[in-house]
Coordinates of C-alpha atoms and ligand atoms in Angstrom, one line a residue:
Chain A
M21 CA -101.3 -167.2 -90.5
L22 CA -98.1 -165.1 -90.7
A23 CA -97.1 -165.8 -87.1
T24 CA -96.2 -169.4 -87.8
A25 CA -93.3 -168.8 -90.1
P26 CA -90.1 -170.3 -88.7
P27 CA -86.9 -169.2 -90.4
R28 CA -86.3 -171.7 -93.2
P29 CA -83.1 -173.0 -94.7
A30 CA -81.8 -171.7 -98.0
P31 CA -83.9 -172.6 -101.0
P32 CA -83.5 -176.1 -102.3
A33 CA -81.1 -176.2 -105.2
T34 CA -83.2 -178.6 -107.3
P35 CA -85.9 -177.1 -109.4
Q36 CA -88.1 -180.1 -108.8
R37 CA -89.8 -178.8 -105.7
R38 CA -93.4 -180.1 -105.6
R39 CA -96.0 -177.5 -105.3
A40 CA -99.7 -177.6 -106.0
I41 CA -100.0 -175.8 -109.3
G42 CA -103.5 -175.2 -110.3
E43 CA -105.5 -173.8 -113.2
V44 CA -104.7 -170.7 -115.2
L45 CA -104.9 -167.6 -112.9
L46 CA -104.0 -165.0 -115.5
A47 CA -103.5 -165.2 -119.2
V48 CA -102.1 -162.5 -121.5
E49 CA -103.2 -163.0 -125.0
N50 CA -101.6 -161.4 -128.1
I51 CA -100.5 -158.3 -126.3
S52 CA -98.9 -155.5 -128.4
L53 CA -97.8 -152.3 -126.8
R54 CA -96.3 -149.3 -128.6
F55 CA -94.9 -146.0 -127.4
G56 CA -94.9 -143.9 -130.5
G57 CA -92.5 -145.7 -132.8
V58 CA -91.1 -147.9 -130.1
R59 CA -92.6 -151.4 -130.0
A60 CA -92.2 -152.4 -126.4
L61 CA -94.3 -155.6 -126.8
T62 CA -95.3 -157.5 -129.9
D63 CA -98.0 -160.2 -129.9
V64 CA -97.0 -161.7 -126.6
S65 CA -99.0 -164.5 -125.1
F66 CA -98.4 -166.6 -122.0
D67 CA -100.2 -167.6 -118.8
I68 CA -99.6 -167.8 -115.1
R69 CA -101.0 -170.7 -113.1
K70 CA -102.3 -170.6 -109.6
G71 CA -99.6 -171.3 -107.1
E72 CA -96.6 -171.2 -109.3
I73 CA -93.5 -169.0 -109.4
R74 CA -93.3 -167.6 -112.9
A75 CA -90.1 -165.9 -114.0
I76 CA -89.9 -163.4 -116.8
I77 CA -86.4 -162.9 -118.2
G78 CA -84.7 -161.2 -121.1
P79 CA -82.1 -158.7 -121.9
N80 CA -82.5 -155.0 -120.9
G81 CA -85.2 -153.3 -122.9
A82 CA -86.8 -156.6 -123.8
G83 CA -90.2 -155.4 -122.5
K84 CA -90.3 -157.2 -119.1
S85 CA -91.3 -154.2 -117.0
S86 CA -93.7 -153.1 -119.7
M87 CA -95.4 -156.5 -119.4
L88 CA -95.9 -156.1 -115.6
N89 CA -97.2 -152.6 -116.2
V90 CA -99.7 -154.0 -118.7
I91 CA -100.8 -156.6 -116.2
N92 CA -101.5 -154.2 -113.4
G93 CA -103.0 -151.5 -115.5
F94 CA -100.3 -148.8 -115.7
Y95 CA -100.0 -149.3 -119.5
H96 CA -102.8 -150.2 -121.8
P97 CA -101.8 -152.3 -124.8
Q98 CA -103.0 -151.3 -128.3
E99 CA -103.8 -154.9 -129.0
G100 CA -104.6 -158.1 -127.1
R101 CA -106.4 -158.9 -123.9
I102 CA -105.9 -160.0 -120.4
V103 CA -107.9 -162.9 -118.9
W104 CA -108.0 -162.8 -115.1
K105 CA -109.5 -165.9 -113.4
G106 CA -111.4 -166.8 -116.5
R107 CA -112.8 -163.4 -117.2
V108 CA -111.6 -160.9 -119.8
L109 CA -110.6 -157.8 -118.0
P110 CA -111.8 -154.5 -119.4
R111 CA -109.3 -151.7 -119.7
M112 CA -108.3 -151.5 -116.1
R113 CA -106.6 -148.9 -114.0
P114 CA -103.9 -149.8 -111.4
H115 CA -106.1 -149.3 -108.3
E116 CA -108.7 -151.6 -109.9
A117 CA -106.0 -154.2 -110.4
A118 CA -105.0 -153.8 -106.8
A119 CA -108.6 -154.3 -105.7
G120 CA -108.8 -157.4 -107.9
G121 CA -105.9 -159.0 -106.1
I122 CA -102.8 -158.0 -108.0
A123 CA -99.9 -156.5 -106.0
R124 CA -96.5 -155.4 -107.2
T125 CA -93.1 -154.0 -106.5
F126 CA -91.2 -151.7 -108.8
Q127 CA -87.8 -151.9 -110.5
N128 CA -86.8 -148.5 -109.0
I129 CA -88.1 -148.8 -105.5
A130 CA -91.3 -146.8 -105.1
L131 CA -91.8 -146.4 -101.4
F132 CA -93.5 -143.5 -99.6
K133 CA -90.3 -141.8 -98.5
G134 CA -91.7 -139.5 -95.9
M135 CA -93.3 -142.3 -94.0
S136 CA -92.0 -144.9 -91.5
T137 CA -91.7 -148.6 -92.4
L138 CA -94.9 -149.3 -90.5
D139 CA -96.9 -146.6 -92.3
N140 CA -95.7 -147.7 -95.6
I141 CA -96.9 -151.2 -95.0
M142 CA -100.1 -150.0 -93.5
T143 CA -101.0 -148.4 -96.9
G144 CA -101.1 -151.9 -98.2
R145 CA -104.1 -152.4 -95.9
I146 CA -106.1 -149.5 -97.1
L147 CA -108.4 -151.6 -99.2
K148 CA -109.2 -153.8 -96.2
M149 CA -110.4 -150.9 -94.1
R150 CA -114.1 -150.3 -94.1
A151 CA -114.8 -148.0 -91.1
S152 CA -116.6 -144.8 -91.9
F153 CA -114.7 -141.5 -92.0
I154 CA -116.2 -140.3 -88.8
E155 CA -115.3 -143.5 -86.9
Q156 CA -111.7 -143.2 -88.1
A157 CA -111.4 -139.5 -87.3
L158 CA -112.8 -139.8 -83.8
W159 CA -111.1 -143.2 -83.2
I160 CA -114.4 -144.8 -82.1
G161 CA -116.2 -148.0 -82.9
R162 CA -115.0 -149.8 -86.0
G163 CA -112.5 -147.0 -86.6
R164 CA -110.5 -148.1 -83.5
S165 CA -110.9 -151.8 -83.7
E166 CA -110.0 -151.9 -87.4
E167 CA -106.9 -149.9 -87.0
L168 CA -105.7 -152.1 -84.1
R169 CA -106.5 -155.3 -86.1
E170 CA -104.6 -154.0 -89.2
R171 CA -101.8 -152.9 -87.1
A172 CA -101.5 -156.4 -85.6
F173 CA -101.6 -157.9 -89.1
V174 CA -98.7 -155.6 -90.2
E175 CA -96.8 -156.5 -87.0
R176 CA -96.9 -160.2 -88.0
L177 CA -95.7 -159.3 -91.4
L178 CA -92.8 -157.3 -90.0
D179 CA -91.9 -160.4 -88.0
F180 CA -92.1 -162.7 -91.0
L181 CA -89.8 -160.5 -93.1
E182 CA -87.5 -159.9 -90.1
I183 CA -87.8 -156.1 -90.1
T184 CA -89.4 -155.5 -86.7
H185 CA -86.3 -153.5 -85.7
I186 CA -86.9 -150.8 -88.3
R187 CA -90.7 -150.4 -87.9
H188 CA -90.5 -146.7 -86.9
T189 CA -87.6 -145.8 -89.2
P190 CA -88.4 -143.4 -92.1
V191 CA -87.9 -145.6 -95.1
G192 CA -85.8 -142.9 -96.9
K193 CA -83.1 -143.6 -94.3
L194 CA -82.9 -147.4 -94.9
P195 CA -80.3 -149.1 -96.9
Y196 CA -81.3 -150.3 -100.3
G197 CA -81.7 -153.9 -99.5
L198 CA -84.1 -153.2 -96.6
Q199 CA -86.1 -150.8 -98.8
K200 CA -86.7 -153.6 -101.2
R201 CA -87.9 -155.7 -98.3
V202 CA -90.2 -153.1 -97.1
E203 CA -91.6 -152.8 -100.6
L204 CA -92.2 -156.5 -100.6
A205 CA -93.9 -156.2 -97.2
R206 CA -96.2 -153.5 -98.5
A207 CA -97.3 -155.7 -101.5
L208 CA -97.8 -158.7 -99.2
A209 CA -99.9 -156.6 -96.8
M210 CA -102.5 -156.5 -99.6
E211 CA -102.8 -160.3 -99.4
P212 CA -102.7 -160.5 -103.1
E213 CA -103.5 -163.5 -105.2
L214 CA -100.9 -162.5 -107.7
L215 CA -97.6 -160.9 -106.7
L216 CA -95.6 -159.1 -109.4
L217 CA -92.0 -158.5 -108.5
D218 CA -89.9 -156.3 -110.8
E219 CA -86.2 -157.2 -110.2
P220 CA -86.6 -157.9 -106.5
M221 CA -82.9 -158.8 -106.1
A222 CA -81.3 -156.3 -108.4
G223 CA -78.4 -154.5 -106.7
M224 CA -78.3 -156.8 -103.7
N225 CA -75.3 -158.6 -102.3
L226 CA -75.3 -162.4 -102.1
E227 CA -76.6 -162.6 -98.6
E228 CA -79.5 -160.2 -99.3
K229 CA -80.3 -162.2 -102.4
E230 CA -80.5 -165.4 -100.4
D231 CA -82.8 -163.8 -97.9
M232 CA -85.1 -162.4 -100.6
C233 CA -85.2 -165.9 -102.3
R234 CA -86.2 -167.4 -99.1
F235 CA -89.0 -164.9 -98.5
I236 CA -90.4 -165.4 -102.0
L237 CA -90.4 -169.1 -101.6
D238 CA -92.0 -168.9 -98.1
V239 CA -94.7 -166.5 -99.4
N240 CA -95.4 -168.9 -102.2
E241 CA -95.5 -172.0 -100.2
E242 CA -97.2 -170.8 -97.0
F243 CA -99.8 -168.4 -98.3
G244 CA -100.1 -170.0 -101.7
T245 CA -99.4 -166.7 -103.4
T246 CA -98.8 -166.9 -107.1
V247 CA -95.6 -165.0 -108.0
A248 CA -94.4 -163.5 -111.3
L249 CA -91.0 -162.1 -111.1
I250 CA -88.5 -160.4 -113.3
E251 CA -84.9 -161.3 -112.6
H252 CA -81.5 -161.1 -114.2
D253 CA -79.6 -163.6 -112.0
M254 CA -79.9 -166.9 -113.9
S255 CA -79.0 -169.1 -111.0
V256 CA -81.8 -167.5 -108.9
V257 CA -84.3 -167.9 -111.8
M258 CA -83.4 -171.5 -112.3
D259 CA -83.6 -172.3 -108.6
I260 CA -86.9 -170.8 -107.6
S261 CA -89.1 -170.6 -110.6
D262 CA -91.5 -173.3 -112.0
R263 CA -91.7 -171.9 -115.4
V264 CA -89.9 -169.2 -117.3
V265 CA -91.0 -166.8 -120.0
V266 CA -88.2 -165.3 -122.2
L267 CA -88.7 -162.0 -123.9
D268 CA -86.4 -160.4 -126.5
Y269 CA -87.0 -157.2 -128.3
G270 CA -90.6 -157.2 -127.1
K271 CA -91.3 -160.7 -128.6
L272 CA -91.8 -164.0 -126.8
L273 CA -88.7 -166.0 -127.4
A274 CA -89.3 -169.1 -125.3
D275 CA -91.6 -170.4 -122.6
G276 CA -91.1 -173.5 -120.5
T277 CA -89.5 -175.0 -117.5
P278 CA -86.1 -173.7 -116.4
D279 CA -84.5 -176.8 -118.0
Q280 CA -86.3 -176.4 -121.3
V281 CA -85.5 -172.7 -121.5
R282 CA -81.9 -173.1 -120.6
N283 CA -81.3 -175.5 -123.4
D284 CA -83.4 -173.6 -126.0
P285 CA -81.1 -172.6 -128.9
A286 CA -82.9 -169.3 -129.5
V287 CA -82.4 -168.3 -125.9
I288 CA -78.8 -169.3 -126.0
A289 CA -78.2 -167.3 -129.1
A290 CA -80.0 -164.2 -127.7
Y291 CA -78.1 -164.4 -124.5
L292 CA -74.7 -164.9 -126.1
G293 CA -75.3 -161.9 -128.3
V294 CA -76.3 -159.4 -125.6
A295 CA -74.4 -158.2 -122.6
H296 CA -76.8 -158.0 -119.7
G297 CA -76.4 -157.6 -115.9
Chain B
M2 CA -97.3 -101.3 -68.5
A3 CA -98.3 -98.2 -70.4
E4 CA -95.7 -98.8 -73.2
L5 CA -96.5 -102.5 -73.4
G6 CA -100.1 -101.9 -74.3
P7 CA -99.7 -100.5 -77.8
V8 CA -97.1 -103.1 -78.6
L9 CA -99.4 -105.9 -77.6
E10 CA -102.1 -104.3 -79.6
V11 CA -100.0 -104.2 -82.7
L12 CA -98.8 -107.8 -82.1
L13 CA -102.3 -109.0 -81.7
G14 CA -103.5 -107.2 -84.8
G15 CA -100.5 -108.7 -86.7
L16 CA -101.2 -112.2 -85.5
M17 CA -104.8 -111.9 -86.5
S18 CA -104.0 -110.8 -90.1
G19 CA -101.4 -113.5 -90.1
V20 CA -104.2 -116.0 -89.6
L21 CA -105.8 -114.7 -92.8
Y22 CA -102.5 -115.1 -94.7
A23 CA -102.3 -118.6 -93.3
L24 CA -105.7 -119.5 -94.5
V25 CA -104.7 -118.8 -98.1
A26 CA -101.4 -120.5 -97.7
L27 CA -103.2 -123.6 -96.3
G28 CA -105.0 -124.1 -99.6
F29 CA -101.7 -124.0 -101.5
V30 CA -100.1 -126.5 -99.1
L31 CA -103.0 -129.0 -99.3
I32 CA -102.8 -129.2 -103.1
F33 CA -99.1 -129.2 -103.3
K34 CA -98.8 -132.0 -100.8
A35 CA -101.2 -134.2 -102.5
S36 CA -100.7 -133.5 -106.2
G37 CA -97.3 -131.8 -106.4
V38 CA -99.0 -128.9 -108.2
F39 CA -98.2 -125.4 -107.2
N40 CA -101.8 -124.1 -107.6
F41 CA -101.5 -120.5 -108.8
A42 CA -105.3 -120.4 -108.9
Q43 CA -105.7 -120.5 -105.1
G44 CA -106.3 -116.8 -105.0
A45 CA -108.8 -116.9 -107.8
M46 CA -110.6 -119.7 -105.9
V47 CA -110.8 -117.4 -102.9
L48 CA -112.4 -114.7 -105.0
F49 CA -114.7 -117.1 -106.8
A50 CA -115.9 -118.7 -103.6
A51 CA -116.5 -115.3 -101.9
L52 CA -118.3 -113.9 -105.0
S53 CA -120.5 -117.0 -105.2
L54 CA -121.4 -116.8 -101.5
V55 CA -122.1 -113.1 -101.4
R56 CA -124.3 -113.1 -104.5
L57 CA -126.2 -116.2 -103.6
A58 CA -126.8 -114.8 -100.1
E59 CA -128.7 -112.0 -101.7
W60 CA -131.6 -114.3 -102.5
L61 CA -131.0 -117.3 -100.3
P62 CA -130.8 -117.7 -96.6
F63 CA -127.2 -117.5 -95.6
P64 CA -126.7 -121.1 -94.4
I65 CA -128.2 -122.4 -97.7
A66 CA -126.0 -120.0 -99.7
F67 CA -123.1 -121.3 -97.8
L68 CA -123.9 -124.9 -98.6
V69 CA -124.6 -124.1 -102.3
T70 CA -121.2 -122.4 -102.4
I71 CA -119.5 -125.5 -101.0
I72 CA -121.2 -127.5 -103.7
I73 CA -120.0 -125.0 -106.4
M74 CA -116.4 -125.3 -105.1
I75 CA -116.6 -129.1 -105.3
A76 CA -117.9 -128.8 -108.8
V77 CA -115.0 -126.5 -109.6
A78 CA -112.6 -129.0 -108.1
W79 CA -114.2 -131.8 -110.2
A80 CA -113.9 -129.7 -113.4
I81 CA -110.2 -128.9 -112.7
E82 CA -109.5 -132.5 -112.0
R83 CA -111.3 -133.7 -115.2
L84 CA -110.3 -131.0 -117.6
V85 CA -106.9 -129.9 -116.5
L86 CA -105.1 -132.4 -114.2
R87 CA -106.2 -135.7 -115.7
P88 CA -105.0 -134.9 -119.3
L89 CA -101.8 -133.6 -117.9
V90 CA -101.0 -136.4 -115.5
G91 CA -97.3 -137.2 -115.4
Q92 CA -96.3 -133.9 -117.0
H93 CA -93.6 -131.7 -115.5
G94 CA -94.5 -129.6 -112.5
L95 CA -93.9 -126.4 -114.5
I96 CA -96.5 -127.4 -117.0
L97 CA -99.1 -128.1 -114.4
F98 CA -98.2 -124.7 -112.8
M99 CA -98.8 -123.0 -116.1
A100 CA -102.1 -124.8 -116.4
T101 CA -103.2 -123.4 -113.0
I102 CA -102.3 -119.9 -114.3
G103 CA -104.8 -120.6 -117.1
V104 CA -107.4 -121.7 -114.5
T105 CA -106.7 -118.4 -112.6
F106 CA -107.6 -116.3 -115.6
F107 CA -110.7 -118.4 -116.3
L108 CA -112.0 -118.3 -112.7
D109 CA -111.4 -114.6 -112.4
G110 CA -113.1 -113.8 -115.7
F111 CA -115.9 -116.4 -115.4
G112 CA -116.6 -115.5 -111.8
Q113 CA -117.0 -111.8 -112.6
T114 CA -119.0 -112.6 -115.7
I115 CA -121.7 -114.5 -113.9
W116 CA -121.5 -112.9 -110.5
G117 CA -120.7 -109.3 -111.5
S118 CA -117.6 -107.2 -110.8
N119 CA -118.7 -104.6 -108.3
V120 CA -117.6 -104.5 -104.7
Y121 CA -120.0 -106.5 -102.6
Q122 CA -120.4 -106.2 -98.9
L123 CA -120.2 -109.5 -97.1
D124 CA -122.1 -109.3 -93.8
L125 CA -121.4 -112.2 -91.5
G126 CA -123.5 -110.7 -88.7
I127 CA -120.3 -109.9 -86.8
P128 CA -120.2 -106.6 -85.0
A129 CA -118.0 -104.1 -86.8
S130 CA -117.1 -102.0 -83.8
P131 CA -113.9 -103.2 -82.1
W132 CA -113.7 -104.9 -78.7
F133 CA -111.5 -103.6 -75.9
L134 CA -109.8 -106.3 -74.0
L135 CA -108.1 -106.2 -70.6
E136 CA -109.2 -102.7 -69.8
S137 CA -108.2 -103.1 -66.2
V138 CA -104.6 -103.8 -67.1
F139 CA -103.9 -101.4 -69.9
P140 CA -105.3 -97.9 -70.0
G141 CA -107.9 -97.9 -72.7
G142 CA -107.6 -101.7 -73.1
L143 CA -106.4 -103.6 -76.2
L144 CA -108.3 -103.0 -79.3
V145 CA -109.2 -106.0 -81.4
S146 CA -111.5 -106.5 -84.3
P147 CA -114.3 -109.1 -83.8
I148 CA -113.9 -110.2 -87.5
D149 CA -110.3 -111.0 -86.9
V150 CA -111.1 -113.0 -83.8
F151 CA -113.8 -114.8 -85.7
A152 CA -111.4 -115.6 -88.5
A153 CA -108.8 -116.8 -86.0
V154 CA -111.2 -119.1 -84.3
I155 CA -112.5 -120.6 -87.7
A156 CA -108.9 -121.0 -88.9
G157 CA -107.9 -122.8 -85.8
A158 CA -110.9 -125.1 -86.0
L159 CA -110.1 -125.8 -89.7
V160 CA -106.5 -126.6 -89.0
I161 CA -107.4 -129.0 -86.2
A162 CA -110.0 -130.7 -88.4
L163 CA -107.5 -131.0 -91.3
S164 CA -104.8 -132.4 -89.0
I165 CA -107.1 -135.1 -87.7
F166 CA -108.2 -135.8 -91.3
F167 CA -104.6 -136.2 -92.5
H168 CA -103.3 -138.2 -89.6
S169 CA -106.0 -140.5 -88.4
T170 CA -108.2 -141.5 -91.3
K171 CA -107.7 -143.8 -94.2
I172 CA -108.2 -141.0 -96.6
G173 CA -105.5 -139.1 -94.8
R174 CA -103.1 -141.9 -95.1
A175 CA -104.0 -142.3 -98.8
L176 CA -103.4 -138.5 -99.3
R177 CA -100.0 -138.7 -97.8
A178 CA -99.2 -141.8 -99.9
V179 CA -100.3 -140.0 -103.1
A180 CA -98.2 -137.0 -102.1
D181 CA -95.2 -139.2 -101.8
D182 CA -95.5 -141.4 -104.9
H183 CA -98.3 -141.5 -107.4
Q184 CA -97.5 -144.9 -108.9
A185 CA -96.9 -146.7 -105.7
A186 CA -100.1 -145.2 -104.3
Q187 CA -102.1 -146.5 -107.2
S188 CA -100.5 -149.9 -106.9
V189 CA -101.8 -150.4 -103.4
G190 CA -105.3 -149.5 -104.6
I191 CA -105.6 -145.8 -104.1
P192 CA -107.6 -144.1 -106.8
L193 CA -105.6 -141.1 -107.8
N194 CA -108.5 -139.2 -109.3
R195 CA -110.7 -139.5 -106.3
I196 CA -107.9 -138.3 -104.0
W197 CA -107.3 -135.3 -106.2
L198 CA -111.0 -134.5 -106.2
I199 CA -111.0 -134.7 -102.4
V200 CA -108.0 -132.5 -102.1
W201 CA -109.1 -129.8 -104.6
S202 CA -112.5 -129.8 -103.0
T203 CA -111.0 -129.3 -99.5
A204 CA -108.8 -126.5 -101.0
G205 CA -112.0 -125.0 -102.4
I206 CA -113.6 -125.0 -99.0
V207 CA -110.5 -123.6 -97.4
A208 CA -110.7 -120.9 -100.1
L209 CA -114.3 -120.2 -99.2
V210 CA -113.4 -119.7 -95.6
A211 CA -110.5 -117.4 -96.5
G212 CA -112.8 -115.6 -98.9
M213 CA -115.3 -115.0 -96.1
A214 CA -112.7 -113.7 -93.7
W215 CA -111.0 -111.4 -96.3
G216 CA -114.3 -110.5 -97.9
S217 CA -115.9 -109.3 -94.7
K218 CA -112.9 -107.1 -94.0
L219 CA -112.2 -105.7 -97.5
G220 CA -115.5 -106.3 -99.3
V221 CA -115.7 -108.9 -102.0
Q222 CA -114.0 -107.6 -105.0
F223 CA -111.3 -108.5 -107.6
S224 CA -108.4 -107.6 -105.3
L225 CA -109.3 -110.7 -103.2
S226 CA -107.7 -112.7 -106.0
L227 CA -104.4 -111.0 -105.2
V228 CA -104.3 -112.2 -101.6
A229 CA -102.5 -115.2 -103.1
L230 CA -99.5 -112.9 -103.5
K231 CA -99.4 -112.4 -99.8
A232 CA -99.5 -116.1 -99.3
L233 CA -96.2 -116.6 -101.2
P234 CA -93.9 -115.3 -98.5
V235 CA -95.9 -117.3 -96.0
L236 CA -95.2 -120.4 -98.1
I237 CA -91.6 -119.7 -98.4
L238 CA -91.3 -119.3 -94.6
G239 CA -93.4 -122.3 -93.7
G240 CA -92.5 -124.7 -96.5
L241 CA -94.8 -125.9 -99.3
T242 CA -95.6 -129.2 -97.6
S243 CA -96.3 -128.3 -94.0
I244 CA -99.7 -127.5 -92.6
P245 CA -98.3 -126.2 -89.3
G246 CA -95.7 -124.4 -91.4
A247 CA -98.5 -122.5 -93.2
I248 CA -100.0 -121.4 -89.9
V249 CA -96.7 -120.4 -88.2
G250 CA -95.5 -118.8 -91.4
G251 CA -98.7 -116.8 -91.6
L252 CA -98.4 -115.7 -88.0
V253 CA -94.7 -114.7 -88.4
V254 CA -95.4 -112.7 -91.5
G255 CA -98.5 -111.0 -90.0
A256 CA -96.9 -110.1 -86.7
G257 CA -93.5 -109.3 -88.2
E258 CA -94.8 -106.8 -90.7
K259 CA -97.0 -105.0 -88.1
L260 CA -94.2 -104.9 -85.5
A261 CA -91.7 -103.7 -88.2
E262 CA -94.1 -100.9 -89.1
F263 CA -94.5 -100.0 -85.5
Y264 CA -90.8 -99.9 -84.6
I265 CA -88.9 -98.9 -87.6
G266 CA -91.8 -97.5 -89.7
P267 CA -91.6 -94.0 -88.3
A268 CA -87.8 -93.9 -88.9
I269 CA -88.0 -94.7 -92.6
G270 CA -91.3 -93.2 -93.5
G271 CA -93.7 -96.2 -93.3
G272 CA -94.9 -98.5 -95.9
I273 CA -93.0 -101.4 -94.5
E274 CA -96.0 -103.6 -94.5
Y275 CA -95.9 -103.8 -98.3
W276 CA -92.5 -105.3 -98.7
F277 CA -91.5 -106.7 -95.3
A278 CA -92.9 -110.2 -95.9
Y279 CA -91.0 -110.5 -99.1
V280 CA -87.7 -109.5 -97.6
L281 CA -88.2 -111.8 -94.7
A282 CA -89.0 -114.6 -97.1
L283 CA -85.9 -113.8 -99.2
A284 CA -83.8 -114.0 -96.0
V285 CA -85.2 -117.4 -95.2
L286 CA -84.7 -118.7 -98.7
L287 CA -81.0 -117.9 -98.4
V288 CA -80.6 -119.8 -95.2
R289 CA -83.2 -122.6 -95.5
P290 CA -84.4 -123.1 -99.0
Q291 CA -87.0 -125.7 -97.9
G292 CA -88.6 -123.2 -95.5
L293 CA -88.8 -123.5 -91.7
F294 CA -90.9 -126.6 -91.7
G295 CA -90.5 -128.0 -95.2
E296 CA -89.0 -131.4 -95.8
K297 CA -85.4 -131.4 -96.9
I298 CA -85.1 -131.2 -100.6
I299 CA -83.2 -134.1 -101.8
E300 CA -82.3 -134.3 -105.5
R301 CA -82.7 -137.8 -106.8
V302 CA -79.9 -138.9 -109.0
Ligands
ADP427 N1 -93.4 -145.1 -120.5 C1 -92.7 -145.4 -121.6 N2 -92.6 -144.5 -122.6 C2 -91.8 -144.7 -123.7 N3 -91.1 -145.8 -123.9 C3 -91.2 -146.8 -122.9 C4 -91.9 -146.6 -121.7 N4 -91.8 -147.7 -121.0 C5 -91.0 -148.6 -121.6 N5 -90.6 -148.0 -122.8 C6 -89.7 -148.6 -123.8 O1 -90.2 -150.0 -124.0 C7 -89.1 -150.8 -124.2 C8 -89.1 -151.9 -123.1 O2 -88.8 -151.3 -121.8 P1 -88.9 -152.1 -120.5 O3 -90.3 -152.8 -120.4 O4 -88.6 -151.2 -119.4 O5 -87.8 -153.2 -120.6 P2 -87.1 -154.2 -119.5 O6 -87.9 -154.1 -118.3 O7 -87.2 -155.5 -120.1 O8 -85.7 -153.7 -119.4 C9 -87.8 -149.9 -124.1 O9 -87.4 -149.6 -125.4 C10 -88.3 -148.7 -123.4 O10 -87.6 -147.6 -123.7
MG428 MG1 -87.3 -153.4 -116.4

């Protein structure tokens, strides 16, 4: 499925792209998260629908990353619950979230620095590999066929994200923009239903940002992957997202389409009062 | 030829004891790679494993005793993961290191409480009398100890098995991922706790093999716990994260200290074996702080 991805033009400037947006995939309900005295999140509720691109915005320290960490099980909120595909999730650990179909990238790139691009992305396929230990160690039977199959899958992904030329480069040696792309590739290798992106374009130049926007849109449209992303660049947010959640001091400030949010007096006030990058 | 014989004999003996150092260092490297913990308790694990084996073998057939000891070492790994690592996850490396010092005292004390604190003979059924190799080439042949040869063969097999494990299995890839970045590893679906259990169990089994090799040479006794100190210079030489490094480091230290004793020992009155490794390690530290094989240490800013 990845092989049939021709390079596409820059994202359409109008937010009215038509996409099949379905039922609620994930709902966070009344989430409160504290670190000692710090209230990172207070009574936050919103939902993410199947097939949409959902942006989470807000000034620094607003609790955006904490929210993603709650969704994929790194943090456990003191109050509230998460409903995933109609079922209330029990207190969940990150590897369980991964197995359930939630992949993510990190605000500060978290790649396996000692490994090549290819090996990094292959880790995203770990959950898909079923061969027994012996078959893998001896490179026989399923061990061999599976490794070849996954390798081919990753190869198509490299192609899709236009990073075939760096497949054997240790990721620690790559420039920042490419590292971000490898991290996206690793998350995509998991074939997630929900993709969480924590500031995927932070620190990028204009061209790199455009590329990243294009990849996010392609992923969303061609694989139907639901995306929740945190982003500071307002023009990007307004261009690519279907709905926007605004957090401020850990509280939900607004929730709606880009147009609704942009014209919300509370949002305007919060943004005028705070310097953010 | 006549002068070469003794040198070769010394070199061979050195390399063989180097293998034993390497075995202990290997346990350190495994754990450090996967959990970033400098496990001070590796020596105590060697003692505990050897003690368990030697006492169990008194009333169980040896293969059964061996299997039971492996199960005990897995249980120890499980307990360490549950009671020490899990509560301390995310803490500074130094704190985890201190915790393993606690584990050391516990294992040393607990092991001797339940298994006794005498010196126990570990008989692996290997002939004690030395072999003489290449008698046709060297007058009198080269003297080697069968136990050393046995240890070298086992260590070699262990290293090959571990290399395959690390490089061609899914668990191996997961281990390397965990070693690089805990959070990222979890986010792709790797259960941290299970990986730690696997790594500490593997280190426990490596400790058992080391304990068998050392124990059959020196007898199983408290001083086995101190072989960990001999592994330190090996680690400095080989780097904390490299399995081949642990092996080469062990061989260099083993051969180096025996050859130094042979060549300059007589001139300065002997005893070089006791400090040579540390001086060598110090010299390496000055030139290459990451060891001969270690990854470059890059400070993140
Ligand atoms: N692991 C943590 N321990 C303590 N405080 C934290 C932790 N993670 C986040 N916080 C605090 O929670 C608040 C929200 O942080 P964060 O979610 O990173 O904000 P954002 O991503 O919107 O910039 C901040 O005050 C931050 O200091
Ligand atoms: Mg953040």
